PDB file of C-alpha atoms and ligand atoms in Angstrom:
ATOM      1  CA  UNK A  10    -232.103  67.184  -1.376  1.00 54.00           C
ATOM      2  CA  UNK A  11    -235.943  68.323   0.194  1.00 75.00           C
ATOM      3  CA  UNK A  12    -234.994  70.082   3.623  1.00 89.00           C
ATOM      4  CA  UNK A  13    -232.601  72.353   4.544  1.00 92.00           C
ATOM      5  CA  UNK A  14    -231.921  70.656   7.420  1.00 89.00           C
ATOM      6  CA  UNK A  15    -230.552  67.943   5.312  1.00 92.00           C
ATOM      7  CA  UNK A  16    -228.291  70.793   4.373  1.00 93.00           C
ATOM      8  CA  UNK A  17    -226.574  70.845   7.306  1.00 92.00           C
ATOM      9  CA  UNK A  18    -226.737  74.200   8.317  1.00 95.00           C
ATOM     10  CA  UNK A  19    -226.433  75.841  11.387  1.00 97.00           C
ATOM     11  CA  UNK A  20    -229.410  75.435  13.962  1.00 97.00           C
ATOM     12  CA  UNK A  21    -229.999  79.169  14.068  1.00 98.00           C
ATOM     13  CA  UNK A  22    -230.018  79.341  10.791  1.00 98.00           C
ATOM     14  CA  UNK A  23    -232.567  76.905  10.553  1.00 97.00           C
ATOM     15  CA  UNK A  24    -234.079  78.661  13.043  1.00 97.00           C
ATOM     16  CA  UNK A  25    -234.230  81.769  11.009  1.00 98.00           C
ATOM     17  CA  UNK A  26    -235.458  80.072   7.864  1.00 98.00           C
ATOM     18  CA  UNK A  27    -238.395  78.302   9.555  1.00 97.00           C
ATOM     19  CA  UNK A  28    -239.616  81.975  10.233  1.00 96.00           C
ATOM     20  CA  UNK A  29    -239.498  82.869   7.183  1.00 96.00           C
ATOM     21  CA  UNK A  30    -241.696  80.061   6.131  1.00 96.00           C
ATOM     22  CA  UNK A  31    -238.718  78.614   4.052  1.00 96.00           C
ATOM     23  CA  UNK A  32    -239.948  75.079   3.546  1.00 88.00           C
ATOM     24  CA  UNK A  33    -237.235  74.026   0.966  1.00 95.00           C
ATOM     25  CA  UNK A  34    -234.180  74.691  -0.686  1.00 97.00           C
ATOM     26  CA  UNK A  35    -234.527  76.165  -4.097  1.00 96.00           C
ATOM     27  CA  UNK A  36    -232.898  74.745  -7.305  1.00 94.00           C
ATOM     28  CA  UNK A  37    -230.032  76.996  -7.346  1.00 95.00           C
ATOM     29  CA  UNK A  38    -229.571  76.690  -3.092  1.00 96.00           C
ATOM     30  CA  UNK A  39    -229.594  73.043  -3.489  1.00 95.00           C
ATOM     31  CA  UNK A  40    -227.030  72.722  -5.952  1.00 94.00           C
ATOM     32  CA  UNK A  41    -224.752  75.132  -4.591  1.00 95.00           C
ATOM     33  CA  UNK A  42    -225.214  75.218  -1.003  1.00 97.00           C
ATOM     34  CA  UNK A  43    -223.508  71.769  -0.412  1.00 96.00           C
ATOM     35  CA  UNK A  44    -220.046  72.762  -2.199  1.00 97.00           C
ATOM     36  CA  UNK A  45    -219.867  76.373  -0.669  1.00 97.00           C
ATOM     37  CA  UNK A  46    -219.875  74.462   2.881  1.00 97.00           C
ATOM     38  CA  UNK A  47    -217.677  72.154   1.427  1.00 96.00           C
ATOM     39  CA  UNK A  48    -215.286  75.190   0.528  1.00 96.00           C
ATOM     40  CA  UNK A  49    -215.259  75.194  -2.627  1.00 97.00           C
ATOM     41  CA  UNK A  50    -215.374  78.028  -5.403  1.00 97.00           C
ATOM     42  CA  UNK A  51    -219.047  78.103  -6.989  1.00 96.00           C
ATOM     43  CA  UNK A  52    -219.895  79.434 -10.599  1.00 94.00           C
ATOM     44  CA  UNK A  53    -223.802  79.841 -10.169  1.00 89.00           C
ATOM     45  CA  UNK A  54    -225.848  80.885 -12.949  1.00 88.00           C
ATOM     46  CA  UNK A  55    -229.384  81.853 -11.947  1.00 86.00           C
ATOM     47  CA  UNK A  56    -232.060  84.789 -12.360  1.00 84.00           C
ATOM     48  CA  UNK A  57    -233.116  86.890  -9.931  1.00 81.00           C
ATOM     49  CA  UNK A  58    -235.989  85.720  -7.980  1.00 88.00           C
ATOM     50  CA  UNK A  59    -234.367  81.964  -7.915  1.00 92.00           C
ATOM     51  CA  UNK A  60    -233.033  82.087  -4.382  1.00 95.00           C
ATOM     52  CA  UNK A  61    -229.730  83.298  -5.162  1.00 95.00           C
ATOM     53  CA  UNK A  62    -228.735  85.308  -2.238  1.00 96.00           C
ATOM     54  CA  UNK A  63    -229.951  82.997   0.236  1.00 97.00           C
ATOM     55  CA  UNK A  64    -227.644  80.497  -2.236  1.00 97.00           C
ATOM     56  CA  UNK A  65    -224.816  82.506  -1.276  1.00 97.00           C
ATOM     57  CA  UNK A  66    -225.678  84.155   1.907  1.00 98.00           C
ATOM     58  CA  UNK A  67    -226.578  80.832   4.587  1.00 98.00           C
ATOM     59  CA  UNK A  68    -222.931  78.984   3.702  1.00 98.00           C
ATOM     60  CA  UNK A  69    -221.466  82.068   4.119  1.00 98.00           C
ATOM     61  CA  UNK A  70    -222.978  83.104   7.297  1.00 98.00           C
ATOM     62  CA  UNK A  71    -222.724  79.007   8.449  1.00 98.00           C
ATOM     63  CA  UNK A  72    -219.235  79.200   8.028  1.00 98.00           C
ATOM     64  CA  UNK A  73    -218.656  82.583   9.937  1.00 98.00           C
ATOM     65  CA  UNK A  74    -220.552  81.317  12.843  1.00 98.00           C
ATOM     66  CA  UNK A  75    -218.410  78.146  13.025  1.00 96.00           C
ATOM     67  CA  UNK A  76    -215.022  79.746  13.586  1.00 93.00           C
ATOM     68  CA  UNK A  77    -213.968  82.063  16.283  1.00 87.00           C
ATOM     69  CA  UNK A  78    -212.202  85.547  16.096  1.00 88.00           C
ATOM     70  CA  UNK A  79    -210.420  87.560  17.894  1.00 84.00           C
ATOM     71  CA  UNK A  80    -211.784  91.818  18.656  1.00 84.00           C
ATOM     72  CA  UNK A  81    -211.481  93.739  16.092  1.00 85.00           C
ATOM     73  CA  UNK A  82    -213.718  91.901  14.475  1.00 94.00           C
ATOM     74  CA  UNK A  83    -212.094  91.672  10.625  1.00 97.00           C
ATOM     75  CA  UNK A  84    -214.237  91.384   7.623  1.00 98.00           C
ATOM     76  CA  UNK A  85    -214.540  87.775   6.523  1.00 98.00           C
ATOM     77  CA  UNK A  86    -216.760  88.007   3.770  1.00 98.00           C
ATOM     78  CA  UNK A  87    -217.121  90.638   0.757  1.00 98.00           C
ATOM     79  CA  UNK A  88    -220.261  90.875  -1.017  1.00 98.00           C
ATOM     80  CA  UNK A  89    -219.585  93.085  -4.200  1.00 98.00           C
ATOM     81  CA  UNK A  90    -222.538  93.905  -6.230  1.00 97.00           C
ATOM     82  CA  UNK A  91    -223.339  96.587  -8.855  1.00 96.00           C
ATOM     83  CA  UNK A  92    -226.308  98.520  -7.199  1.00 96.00           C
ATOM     84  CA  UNK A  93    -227.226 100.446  -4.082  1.00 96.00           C
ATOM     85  CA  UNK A  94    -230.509  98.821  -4.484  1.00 97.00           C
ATOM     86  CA  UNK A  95    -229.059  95.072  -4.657  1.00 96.00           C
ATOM     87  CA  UNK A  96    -226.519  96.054  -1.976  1.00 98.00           C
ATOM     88  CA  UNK A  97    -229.499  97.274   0.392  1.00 98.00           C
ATOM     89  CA  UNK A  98    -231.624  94.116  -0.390  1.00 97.00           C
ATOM     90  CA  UNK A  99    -228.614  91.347  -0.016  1.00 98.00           C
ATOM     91  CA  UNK A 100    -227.796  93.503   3.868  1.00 98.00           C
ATOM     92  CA  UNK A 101    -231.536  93.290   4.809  1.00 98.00           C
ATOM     93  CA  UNK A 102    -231.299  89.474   3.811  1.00 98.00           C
ATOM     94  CA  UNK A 103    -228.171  88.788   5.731  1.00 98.00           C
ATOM     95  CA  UNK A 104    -230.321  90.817   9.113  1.00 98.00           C
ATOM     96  CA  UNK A 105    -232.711  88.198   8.157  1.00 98.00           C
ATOM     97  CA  UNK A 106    -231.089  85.133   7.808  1.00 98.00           C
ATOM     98  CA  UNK A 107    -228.185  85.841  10.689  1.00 98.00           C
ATOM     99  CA  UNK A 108    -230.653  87.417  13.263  1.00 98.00           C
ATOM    100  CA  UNK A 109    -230.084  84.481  15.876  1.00 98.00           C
ATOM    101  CA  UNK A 110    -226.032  84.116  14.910  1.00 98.00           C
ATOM    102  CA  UNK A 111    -223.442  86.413  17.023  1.00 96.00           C
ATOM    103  CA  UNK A 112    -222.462  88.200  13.514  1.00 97.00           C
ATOM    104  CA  UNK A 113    -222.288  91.636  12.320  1.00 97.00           C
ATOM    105  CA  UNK A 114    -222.648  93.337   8.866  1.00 98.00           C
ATOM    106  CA  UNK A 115    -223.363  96.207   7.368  1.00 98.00           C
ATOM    107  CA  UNK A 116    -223.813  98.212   3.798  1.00 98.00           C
ATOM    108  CA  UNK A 117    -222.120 100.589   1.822  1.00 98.00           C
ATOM    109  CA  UNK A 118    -223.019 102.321  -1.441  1.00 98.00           C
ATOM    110  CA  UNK A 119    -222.050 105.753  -3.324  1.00 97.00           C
ATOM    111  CA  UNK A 120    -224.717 108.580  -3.929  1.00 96.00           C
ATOM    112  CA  UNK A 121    -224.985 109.283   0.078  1.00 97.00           C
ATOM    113  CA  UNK A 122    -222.773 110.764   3.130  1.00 97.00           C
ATOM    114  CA  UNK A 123    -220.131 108.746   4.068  1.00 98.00           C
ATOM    115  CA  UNK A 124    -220.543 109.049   7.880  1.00 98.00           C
ATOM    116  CA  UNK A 125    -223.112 106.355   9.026  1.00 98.00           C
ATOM    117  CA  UNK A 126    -220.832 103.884   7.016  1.00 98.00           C
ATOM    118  CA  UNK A 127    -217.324 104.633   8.317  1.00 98.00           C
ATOM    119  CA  UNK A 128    -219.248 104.403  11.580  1.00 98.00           C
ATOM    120  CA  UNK A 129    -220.220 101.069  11.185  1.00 97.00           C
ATOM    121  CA  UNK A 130    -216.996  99.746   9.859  1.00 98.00           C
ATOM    122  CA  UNK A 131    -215.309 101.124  12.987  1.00 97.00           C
ATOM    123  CA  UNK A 132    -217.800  98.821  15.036  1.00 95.00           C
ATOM    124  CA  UNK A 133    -216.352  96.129  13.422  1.00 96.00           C
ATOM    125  CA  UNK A 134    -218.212  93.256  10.648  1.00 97.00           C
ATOM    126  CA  UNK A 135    -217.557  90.350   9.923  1.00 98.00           C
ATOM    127  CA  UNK A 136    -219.626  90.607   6.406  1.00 98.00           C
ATOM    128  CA  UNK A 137    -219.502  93.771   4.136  1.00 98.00           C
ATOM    129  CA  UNK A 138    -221.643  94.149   1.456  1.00 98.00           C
ATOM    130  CA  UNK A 139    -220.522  96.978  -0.922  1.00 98.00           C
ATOM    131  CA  UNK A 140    -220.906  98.237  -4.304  1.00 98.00           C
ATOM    132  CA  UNK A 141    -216.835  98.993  -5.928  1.00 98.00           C
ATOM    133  CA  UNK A 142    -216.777 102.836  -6.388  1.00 97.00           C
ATOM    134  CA  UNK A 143    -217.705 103.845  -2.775  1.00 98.00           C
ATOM    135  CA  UNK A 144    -215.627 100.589  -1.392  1.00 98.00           C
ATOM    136  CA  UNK A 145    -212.322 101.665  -2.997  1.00 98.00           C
ATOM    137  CA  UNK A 146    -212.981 105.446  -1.791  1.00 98.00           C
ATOM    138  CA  UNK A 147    -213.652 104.025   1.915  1.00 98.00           C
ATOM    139  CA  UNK A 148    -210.411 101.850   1.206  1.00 98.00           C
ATOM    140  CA  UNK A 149    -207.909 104.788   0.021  1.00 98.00           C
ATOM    141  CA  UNK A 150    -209.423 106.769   3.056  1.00 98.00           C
ATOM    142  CA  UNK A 151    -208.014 103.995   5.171  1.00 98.00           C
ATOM    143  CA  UNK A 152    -211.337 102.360   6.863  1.00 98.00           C
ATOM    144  CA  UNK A 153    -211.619  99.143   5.129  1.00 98.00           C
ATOM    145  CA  UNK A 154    -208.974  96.714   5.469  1.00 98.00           C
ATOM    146  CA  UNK A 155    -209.373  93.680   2.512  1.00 98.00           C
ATOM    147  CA  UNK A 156    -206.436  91.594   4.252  1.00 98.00           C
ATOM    148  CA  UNK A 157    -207.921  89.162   6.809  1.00 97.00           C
ATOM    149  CA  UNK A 158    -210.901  88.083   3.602  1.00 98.00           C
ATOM    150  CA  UNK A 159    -211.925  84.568   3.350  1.00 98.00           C
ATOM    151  CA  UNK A 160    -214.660  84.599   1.271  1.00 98.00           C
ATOM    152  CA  UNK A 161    -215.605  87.159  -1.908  1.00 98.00           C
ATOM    153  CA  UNK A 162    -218.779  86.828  -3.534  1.00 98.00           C
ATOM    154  CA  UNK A 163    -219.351  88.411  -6.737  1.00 97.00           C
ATOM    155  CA  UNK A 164    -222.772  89.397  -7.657  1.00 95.00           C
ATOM    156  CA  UNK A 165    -224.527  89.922 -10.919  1.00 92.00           C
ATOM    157  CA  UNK A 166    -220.640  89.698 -12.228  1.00 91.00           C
ATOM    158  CA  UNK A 167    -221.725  90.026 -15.550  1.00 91.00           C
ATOM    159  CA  UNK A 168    -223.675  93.602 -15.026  1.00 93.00           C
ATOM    160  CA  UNK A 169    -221.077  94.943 -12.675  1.00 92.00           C
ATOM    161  CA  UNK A 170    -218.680  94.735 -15.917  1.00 91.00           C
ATOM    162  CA  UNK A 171    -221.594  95.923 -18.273  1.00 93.00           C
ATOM    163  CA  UNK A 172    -221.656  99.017 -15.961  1.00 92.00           C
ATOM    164  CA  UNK A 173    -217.615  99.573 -16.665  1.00 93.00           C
ATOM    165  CA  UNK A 174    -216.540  97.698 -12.834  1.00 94.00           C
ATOM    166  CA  UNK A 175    -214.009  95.973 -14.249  1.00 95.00           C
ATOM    167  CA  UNK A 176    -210.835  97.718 -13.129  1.00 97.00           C
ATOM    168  CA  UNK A 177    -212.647  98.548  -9.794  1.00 97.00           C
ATOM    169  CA  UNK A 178    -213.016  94.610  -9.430  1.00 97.00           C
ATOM    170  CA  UNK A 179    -209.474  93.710 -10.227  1.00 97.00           C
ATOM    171  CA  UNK A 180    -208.394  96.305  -8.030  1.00 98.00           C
ATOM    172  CA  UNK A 181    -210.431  94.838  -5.046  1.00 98.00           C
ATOM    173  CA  UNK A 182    -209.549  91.545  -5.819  1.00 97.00           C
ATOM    174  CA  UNK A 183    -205.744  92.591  -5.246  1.00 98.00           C
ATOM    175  CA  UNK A 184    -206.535  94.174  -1.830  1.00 98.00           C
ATOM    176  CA  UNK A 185    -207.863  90.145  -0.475  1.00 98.00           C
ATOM    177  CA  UNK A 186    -205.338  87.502   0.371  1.00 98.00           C
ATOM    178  CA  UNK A 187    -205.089  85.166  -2.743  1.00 97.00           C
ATOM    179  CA  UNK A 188    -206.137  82.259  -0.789  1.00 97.00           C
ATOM    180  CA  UNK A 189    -209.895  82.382  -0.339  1.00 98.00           C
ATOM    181  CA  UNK A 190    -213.239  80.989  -0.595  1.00 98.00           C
ATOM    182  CA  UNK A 191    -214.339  82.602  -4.781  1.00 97.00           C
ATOM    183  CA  UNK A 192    -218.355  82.659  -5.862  1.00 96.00           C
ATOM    184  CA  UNK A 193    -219.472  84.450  -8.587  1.00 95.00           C
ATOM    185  CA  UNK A 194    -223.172  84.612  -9.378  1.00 90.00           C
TER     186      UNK A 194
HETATM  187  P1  LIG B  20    -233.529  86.133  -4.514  1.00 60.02           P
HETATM  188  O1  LIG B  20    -233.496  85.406  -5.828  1.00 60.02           O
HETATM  189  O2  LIG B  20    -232.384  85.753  -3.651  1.00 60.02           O
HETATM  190  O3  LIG B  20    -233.669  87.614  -4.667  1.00 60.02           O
HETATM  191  O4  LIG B  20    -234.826  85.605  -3.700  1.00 60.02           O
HETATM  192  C1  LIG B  20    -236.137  85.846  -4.193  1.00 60.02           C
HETATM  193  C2  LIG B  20    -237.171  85.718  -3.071  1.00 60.02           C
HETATM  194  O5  LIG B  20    -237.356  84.360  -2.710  1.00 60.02           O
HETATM  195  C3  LIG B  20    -236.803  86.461  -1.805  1.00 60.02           C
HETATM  196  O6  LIG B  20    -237.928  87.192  -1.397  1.00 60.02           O
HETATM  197  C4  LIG B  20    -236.495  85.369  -0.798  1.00 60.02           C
HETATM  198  O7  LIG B  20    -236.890  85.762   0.493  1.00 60.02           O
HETATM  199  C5  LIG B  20    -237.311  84.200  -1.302  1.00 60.02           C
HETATM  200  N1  LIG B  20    -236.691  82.888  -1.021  1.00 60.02           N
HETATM  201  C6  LIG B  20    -235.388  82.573  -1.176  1.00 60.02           C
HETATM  202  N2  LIG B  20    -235.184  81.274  -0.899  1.00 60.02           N
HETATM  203  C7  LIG B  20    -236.377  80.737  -0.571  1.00 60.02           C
HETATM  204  C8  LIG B  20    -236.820  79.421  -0.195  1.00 60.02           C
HETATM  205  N3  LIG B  20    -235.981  78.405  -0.112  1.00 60.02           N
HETATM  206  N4  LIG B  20    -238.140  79.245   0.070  1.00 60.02           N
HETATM  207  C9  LIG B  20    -238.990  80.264  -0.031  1.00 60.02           C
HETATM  208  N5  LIG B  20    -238.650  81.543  -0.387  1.00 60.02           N
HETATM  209  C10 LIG B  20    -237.361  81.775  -0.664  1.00 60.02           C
END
């Protein structure tokens, strides 16, 4: 696999990575790309710096693009990572990469006001990226609703339960239907 047009993605998506100067897929986008599109769960074990949020990030976006919704707009995808800082970088990356695709998503993260967040959720997005603590709180306050989630991505799964995540995670994973799309990085 040598283009990401050979991917099959989404023209706009294209689109977006040609701006970027994206040439080709990376190692770990090349391996896993093809079976998130194909709907599969995806185990993918790679450092940072590989190209592992685009990995995750253009088949999830792809997909969301492809199928229609009805207003509200309910959260599709859940990106669950450990840090503000990794939760910031993966929602500038999904701006990026779904600048020319009629999607919305936003960030949310503990250690500032609450506010701008619910605000955004009220909007309506189709992808949230979150890290657990402050998506739980948002949760039991009533303005995230888990229920209509198709795809969960797990991020740096094996720091979130070094940092002490893992009842947070089951938790979460008990507020999404059973039936959806799993990848853990
Ligand atoms: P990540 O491992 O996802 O944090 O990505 C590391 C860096 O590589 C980021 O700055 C991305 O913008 C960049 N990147 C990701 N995929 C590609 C690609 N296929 N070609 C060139 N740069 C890429």
């Amino acid at each position: 696999m040598s283009t990401f047009s050979e991917l099959n993605l989404d023209d706009r998506i294209l689109e977006a990575l040609a701006s970027e100067g994206y040439r080709e897929p990376t190692p770990v986008q090349a391996a896993t790309i093809p079976a998130l599109l194909d709907g599969r769960d995806v185990l993918g074990v790679a450092q940072t710096g590989t190209g592992k949020t685009a990995a995750f990030a253009l088949p999830l976006l792809h997909q969301l693009a492809a199928t229609k919704v009805d207003k509200p707009r309910p959260i599709r995808a859940l990106m669950l990572t450990p840090t503000r800082e990794l939760a910031a970088q993966i929602g500038d990356r999904l701006r990026v990469y779904g600048r020319h695709l009629p999607l919305f998503s936003t960030v949310i993260f503990g250690g500032v006001g609450q506010s701008a967040q619910v605000k955004a959720l009220r909007r309506g997005v189709d992808l949230l990226v979150a890290t657990p603590g402050r998506l739980l709180d948002l949760h039991d306050q009533g303005f995230v609703d888990l229920s209509r989630v198709e795809h969960f991505v797990l991020d740096e799964a094996d720091r979130m339960l070094d940092m002490g995540f893992s009842n947070d995670v089951d938790r979460i994973q008990d507020l999404m239907p059973a039936r959806r799309q799993n990848l853990l990085f």
